[in-house]
Amino acid sequence: MAKAGRNAPCPCGSGRKHKHCCAAAEERLAQEAREDSRVGRAIADWSAREHGDELSRAFEEFQPEGRRIEERDYELFLTWFNSDRQLCGGGTPVERYLARPDLDSREREVAERIAAARLGLYRVRAVAPGRSVELENVLTGVSTLAVSQTVSCEVARWDLLLCRVMPGEPAPSLWGSALVFEPDEEPELRAELERLASEHGVPRDPAGLAEVFRVASRELLRFDPPSRSIKPILLTVEGDPIVSARAVWKLVDPAAAFVTLDLPPDLLWVGESEDETGECFQLTADRAELLACRPLPPPGALYFESSFDGLPERIGIGTFDLCGCELRFDALSEARLERAIDLVSVLLAGNAELIRRENSPIDLHPAERIDAFAFAEMDVLGSDHLQEYLRRWLDEPNARLQGATPRAAARIPTLRGEVELLLRSIENQAAHARRSGVAWPDVGWLRDELGFTSQLAA
């Protein structure tokens, strides 16, 4: 995030110049953060000198695979080693450091705060980029405003943070690196906390689960939610596997074919083809009919959907290109290709001869796949149809809600928590999109529609 100029309007929105408003407080916080970092580096350097052998053994414990790790993971490791790992003979490195008699009062005060920065799991409730985050403890519900000039520029409302909150004045701050999880991953994190509680013999009540952050911090810092290992499966809106499917016909009378293919709303002329050599028609289908035949989705299902301005209930299921005496059809599934072939055999009987049909897998690199289809069931969120899509979403059966619609599930006590997670995910995606400069409309109205008015709108 770019630093505001001293004579620029203050980012807090007060209307005053930055130098007359928040600049002094921000510089004081930055200075305190630099001092905290200096003491943290001194602790790390001292522990490496005095306990190098244990540091090496601890690294094998933290990263048993022995593979090269990223800088962020190494920072997580160092913080864990110095703050949590017990040394031979007892005590953590930072506790041993505090026992040194040569520390001055300022260094001792900072080291004590670092020692008190315990790992915890928090929901992000609000963000002031470049300044602070409002955190809600997942176990207790207690809220804390924590100073952070870096993490606050990376997270958005409803992100989950596995982080250390360090006491301080005038406000606590974040210490060390933070792990960021998506709102949907909260149930998996809770399940892991309970598993570790059983493994370490501590109660599963809030106090016992809080103890897990101390006795099993290494396991938590290396935890990957199982859902992240599920390979995404690309599906059409009706639930068929996505492939690249094409059929080609030879035409006797192209002009007659043009007239026949102009058949709204099933066939819509949309202008010239992409290569500007012919005319393009979209084959559409009723969205409700497609959804009605969709089976329960497998884990990792990501649906691709294309809709039209002015026709919110129609879905584009393929494209006809009429180029001279050749007619081509491209679709994303074999079933859609069959539908087009049957349609042509009826509409263009005697005018079109099928000369070729083919299909091949769409092989996206995993990273590209996530970028292109990041919003499971919500891949139109980045389009102009977001508002229409979400209004339909309210009243469509949802597999995560045992087949109930979000509107109906909001009235069922056992499903209301899952609806809340879905809402948080939508609001979180909207916040991240706006942070990236993507124009997103307000989605807070969804809470009013579903009766979740106790939460602030995103």
PDB file of C-alpha atoms in Angstrom, residues 170-287:
ATOM      1  CA  PRO A 170      -1.574   1.839  23.330  1.00  0.00           C
ATOM      2  CA  ALA A 171      -2.730  -1.336  21.518  1.00  0.00           C
ATOM      3  CA  PRO A 172      -1.608  -4.938  20.966  1.00  0.00           C
ATOM      4  CA  SER A 173       0.214  -5.781  17.745  1.00  0.00           C
ATOM      5  CA  LEU A 174       0.856  -8.836  15.602  1.00  0.00           C
ATOM      6  CA  TRP A 175       4.172 -10.618  16.093  1.00  0.00           C
ATOM      7  CA  GLY A 176       5.873 -12.701  13.426  1.00  0.00           C
ATOM      8  CA  SER A 177       4.325 -14.145  10.284  1.00  0.00           C
ATOM      9  CA  ALA A 178       0.628 -14.976  10.094  1.00  0.00           C
ATOM     10  CA  LEU A 179      -1.013 -17.846   8.248  1.00  0.00           C
ATOM     11  CA  VAL A 180      -4.153 -16.850   6.362  1.00  0.00           C
ATOM     12  CA  PHE A 181      -7.050 -19.261   5.842  1.00  0.00           C
ATOM     13  CA  GLU A 182     -10.327 -18.851   3.976  1.00  0.00           C
ATOM     14  CA  PRO A 183     -13.637 -18.574   5.860  1.00  0.00           C
ATOM     15  CA  ASP A 184     -14.741 -21.960   4.490  1.00  0.00           C
ATOM     16  CA  GLU A 185     -11.749 -23.605   6.158  1.00  0.00           C
ATOM     17  CA  GLU A 186     -12.878 -22.812   9.712  1.00  0.00           C
ATOM     18  CA  PRO A 187     -14.614 -26.195  10.256  1.00  0.00           C
ATOM     19  CA  GLU A 188     -11.422 -27.999   9.207  1.00  0.00           C
ATOM     20  CA  LEU A 189      -9.342 -25.884  11.581  1.00  0.00           C
ATOM     21  CA  ARG A 190     -11.747 -26.570  14.430  1.00  0.00           C
ATOM     22  CA  ALA A 191     -11.636 -30.295  13.676  1.00  0.00           C
ATOM     23  CA  GLU A 192      -7.830 -30.211  13.751  1.00  0.00           C
ATOM     24  CA  LEU A 193      -7.894 -28.414  17.116  1.00  0.00           C
ATOM     25  CA  GLU A 194     -10.139 -31.106  18.543  1.00  0.00           C
ATOM     26  CA  ARG A 195      -7.970 -33.869  17.079  1.00  0.00           C
ATOM     27  CA  LEU A 196      -4.853 -32.353  18.640  1.00  0.00           C
ATOM     28  CA  ALA A 197      -6.669 -31.889  21.948  1.00  0.00           C
ATOM     29  CA  SER A 198      -7.396 -35.617  22.046  1.00  0.00           C
ATOM     30  CA  GLU A 199      -3.860 -36.463  20.966  1.00  0.00           C
ATOM     31  CA  HIS A 200      -2.324 -34.350  23.735  1.00  0.00           C
ATOM     32  CA  GLY A 201      -4.859 -35.338  26.377  1.00  0.00           C
ATOM     33  CA  VAL A 202      -6.411 -31.938  26.977  1.00  0.00           C
ATOM     34  CA  PRO A 203     -10.163 -31.249  27.294  1.00  0.00           C
ATOM     35  CA  ARG A 204     -12.150 -30.209  24.225  1.00  0.00           C
ATOM     36  CA  ASP A 205     -13.706 -27.236  26.001  1.00  0.00           C
ATOM     37  CA  PRO A 206     -12.543 -23.684  25.078  1.00  0.00           C
ATOM     38  CA  ALA A 207      -9.850 -23.685  27.780  1.00  0.00           C
ATOM     39  CA  GLY A 208      -8.493 -27.036  26.622  1.00  0.00           C
ATOM     40  CA  LEU A 209      -8.563 -26.047  22.958  1.00  0.00           C
ATOM     41  CA  ALA A 210      -6.717 -22.838  23.856  1.00  0.00           C
ATOM     42  CA  GLU A 211      -3.999 -24.999  25.419  1.00  0.00           C
ATOM     43  CA  VAL A 212      -3.583 -26.785  22.075  1.00  0.00           C
ATOM     44  CA  PHE A 213      -2.079 -23.611  20.629  1.00  0.00           C
ATOM     45  CA  ARG A 214       0.751 -23.942  23.143  1.00  0.00           C
ATOM     46  CA  VAL A 215       1.399 -27.705  23.204  1.00  0.00           C
ATOM     47  CA  ALA A 216       0.807 -28.312  19.477  1.00  0.00           C
ATOM     48  CA  SER A 217       1.848 -25.046  17.856  1.00  0.00           C
ATOM     49  CA  ARG A 218       4.218 -26.839  15.458  1.00  0.00           C
ATOM     50  CA  GLU A 219       1.441 -29.122  14.162  1.00  0.00           C
ATOM     51  CA  LEU A 220      -0.918 -26.179  13.718  1.00  0.00           C
ATOM     52  CA  LEU A 221       1.674 -24.118  11.831  1.00  0.00           C
ATOM     53  CA  ARG A 222       2.227 -27.030   9.427  1.00  0.00           C
ATOM     54  CA  PHE A 223      -1.484 -27.826   9.009  1.00  0.00           C
ATOM     55  CA  ASP A 224      -2.969 -27.812   5.517  1.00  0.00           C
ATOM     56  CA  PRO A 225      -6.779 -28.107   5.367  1.00  0.00           C
ATOM     57  CA  PRO A 226      -7.688 -31.392   3.611  1.00  0.00           C
ATOM     58  CA  SER A 227      -9.885 -29.481   1.161  1.00  0.00           C
ATOM     59  CA  ARG A 228      -6.768 -27.889  -0.338  1.00  0.00           C
ATOM     60  CA  SER A 229      -5.574 -31.279  -1.570  1.00  0.00           C
ATOM     61  CA  ILE A 230      -8.794 -31.975  -3.464  1.00  0.00           C
ATOM     62  CA  LYS A 231      -8.145 -31.657  -7.173  1.00  0.00           C
ATOM     63  CA  PRO A 232     -10.593 -29.207  -8.772  1.00  0.00           C
ATOM     64  CA  ILE A 233     -13.083 -30.807 -11.157  1.00  0.00           C
ATOM     65  CA  LEU A 234     -14.371 -28.554 -13.930  1.00  0.00           C
ATOM     66  CA  LEU A 235     -18.053 -29.085 -14.686  1.00  0.00           C
ATOM     67  CA  THR A 236     -20.732 -27.452 -16.785  1.00  0.00           C
ATOM     68  CA  VAL A 237     -23.616 -25.853 -14.944  1.00  0.00           C
ATOM     69  CA  GLU A 238     -25.641 -29.071 -15.438  1.00  0.00           C
ATOM     70  CA  GLY A 239     -22.823 -31.151 -13.937  1.00  0.00           C
ATOM     71  CA  ASP A 240     -21.062 -32.720 -16.958  1.00  0.00           C
ATOM     72  CA  PRO A 241     -17.250 -32.924 -17.146  1.00  0.00           C
ATOM     73  CA  ILE A 242     -15.769 -30.083 -19.163  1.00  0.00           C
ATOM     74  CA  VAL A 243     -14.029 -31.024 -22.416  1.00  0.00           C
ATOM     75  CA  SER A 244     -13.307 -29.230 -25.658  1.00  0.00           C
ATOM     76  CA  ALA A 245     -15.974 -30.541 -28.035  1.00  0.00           C
ATOM     77  CA  ARG A 246     -16.447 -29.615 -31.705  1.00  0.00           C
ATOM     78  CA  ALA A 247     -18.615 -30.663 -34.656  1.00  0.00           C
ATOM     79  CA  VAL A 248     -18.296 -29.524 -38.288  1.00  0.00           C
ATOM     80  CA  TRP A 249     -20.933 -29.687 -41.028  1.00  0.00           C
ATOM     81  CA  LYS A 250     -20.795 -29.047 -44.767  1.00  0.00           C
ATOM     82  CA  LEU A 251     -23.680 -26.845 -45.948  1.00  0.00           C
ATOM     83  CA  VAL A 252     -25.572 -26.861 -49.222  1.00  0.00           C
ATOM     84  CA  ASP A 253     -27.253 -23.457 -48.740  1.00  0.00           C
ATOM     85  CA  PRO A 254     -25.459 -21.171 -46.221  1.00  0.00           C
ATOM     86  CA  ALA A 255     -28.004 -18.350 -46.658  1.00  0.00           C
ATOM     87  CA  ALA A 256     -30.874 -20.632 -45.705  1.00  0.00           C
ATOM     88  CA  ALA A 257     -28.866 -21.902 -42.748  1.00  0.00           C
ATOM     89  CA  PHE A 258     -28.373 -18.320 -41.517  1.00  0.00           C
ATOM     90  CA  VAL A 259     -32.136 -17.702 -41.526  1.00  0.00           C
ATOM     91  CA  THR A 260     -32.845 -21.011 -39.783  1.00  0.00           C
ATOM     92  CA  LEU A 261     -30.248 -20.478 -37.063  1.00  0.00           C
ATOM     93  CA  ASP A 262     -31.672 -17.073 -36.121  1.00  0.00           C
ATOM     94  CA  LEU A 263     -34.166 -18.575 -33.671  1.00  0.00           C
ATOM     95  CA  PRO A 264     -34.353 -16.666 -30.353  1.00  0.00           C
ATOM     96  CA  PRO A 265     -34.188 -17.450 -27.501  1.00  0.00           C
ATOM     97  CA  ASP A 266     -32.756 -20.925 -28.207  1.00  0.00           C
ATOM     98  CA  LEU A 267     -30.393 -19.533 -30.827  1.00  0.00           C
ATOM     99  CA  LEU A 268     -29.130 -15.960 -30.620  1.00  0.00           C
ATOM    100  CA  TRP A 269     -27.180 -14.185 -33.337  1.00  0.00           C
ATOM    101  CA  VAL A 270     -24.329 -12.384 -31.556  1.00  0.00           C
ATOM    102  CA  GLY A 271     -22.421 -10.896 -34.502  1.00  0.00           C
ATOM    103  CA  GLU A 272     -19.331 -11.830 -36.435  1.00  0.00           C
ATOM    104  CA  SER A 273     -17.252 -14.858 -35.450  1.00  0.00           C
ATOM    105  CA  GLU A 274     -13.984 -14.257 -33.612  1.00  0.00           C
ATOM    106  CA  ASP A 275     -11.912 -14.603 -36.781  1.00  0.00           C
ATOM    107  CA  GLU A 276     -14.346 -12.231 -38.575  1.00  0.00           C
ATOM    108  CA  THR A 277     -14.876 -14.746 -41.371  1.00  0.00           C
ATOM    109  CA  GLY A 278     -18.482 -15.613 -40.592  1.00  0.00           C
ATOM    110  CA  GLU A 279     -21.510 -15.208 -38.371  1.00  0.00           C
ATOM    111  CA  CYS A 280     -21.790 -16.370 -34.776  1.00  0.00           C
ATOM    112  CA  PHE A 281     -24.854 -17.806 -32.989  1.00  0.00           C
ATOM    113  CA  GLN A 282     -25.106 -18.804 -29.324  1.00  0.00           C
ATOM    114  CA  LEU A 283     -27.039 -21.939 -28.449  1.00  0.00           C
ATOM    115  CA  THR A 284     -28.807 -21.336 -25.123  1.00  0.00           C
ATOM    116  CA  ALA A 285     -30.823 -23.380 -22.655  1.00  0.00           C
ATOM    117  CA  ASP A 286     -33.134 -22.664 -19.756  1.00  0.00           C
ATOM    118  CA  ARG A 287     -31.022 -22.346 -16.618  1.00  0.00           C
TER     119      ARG A 287
END
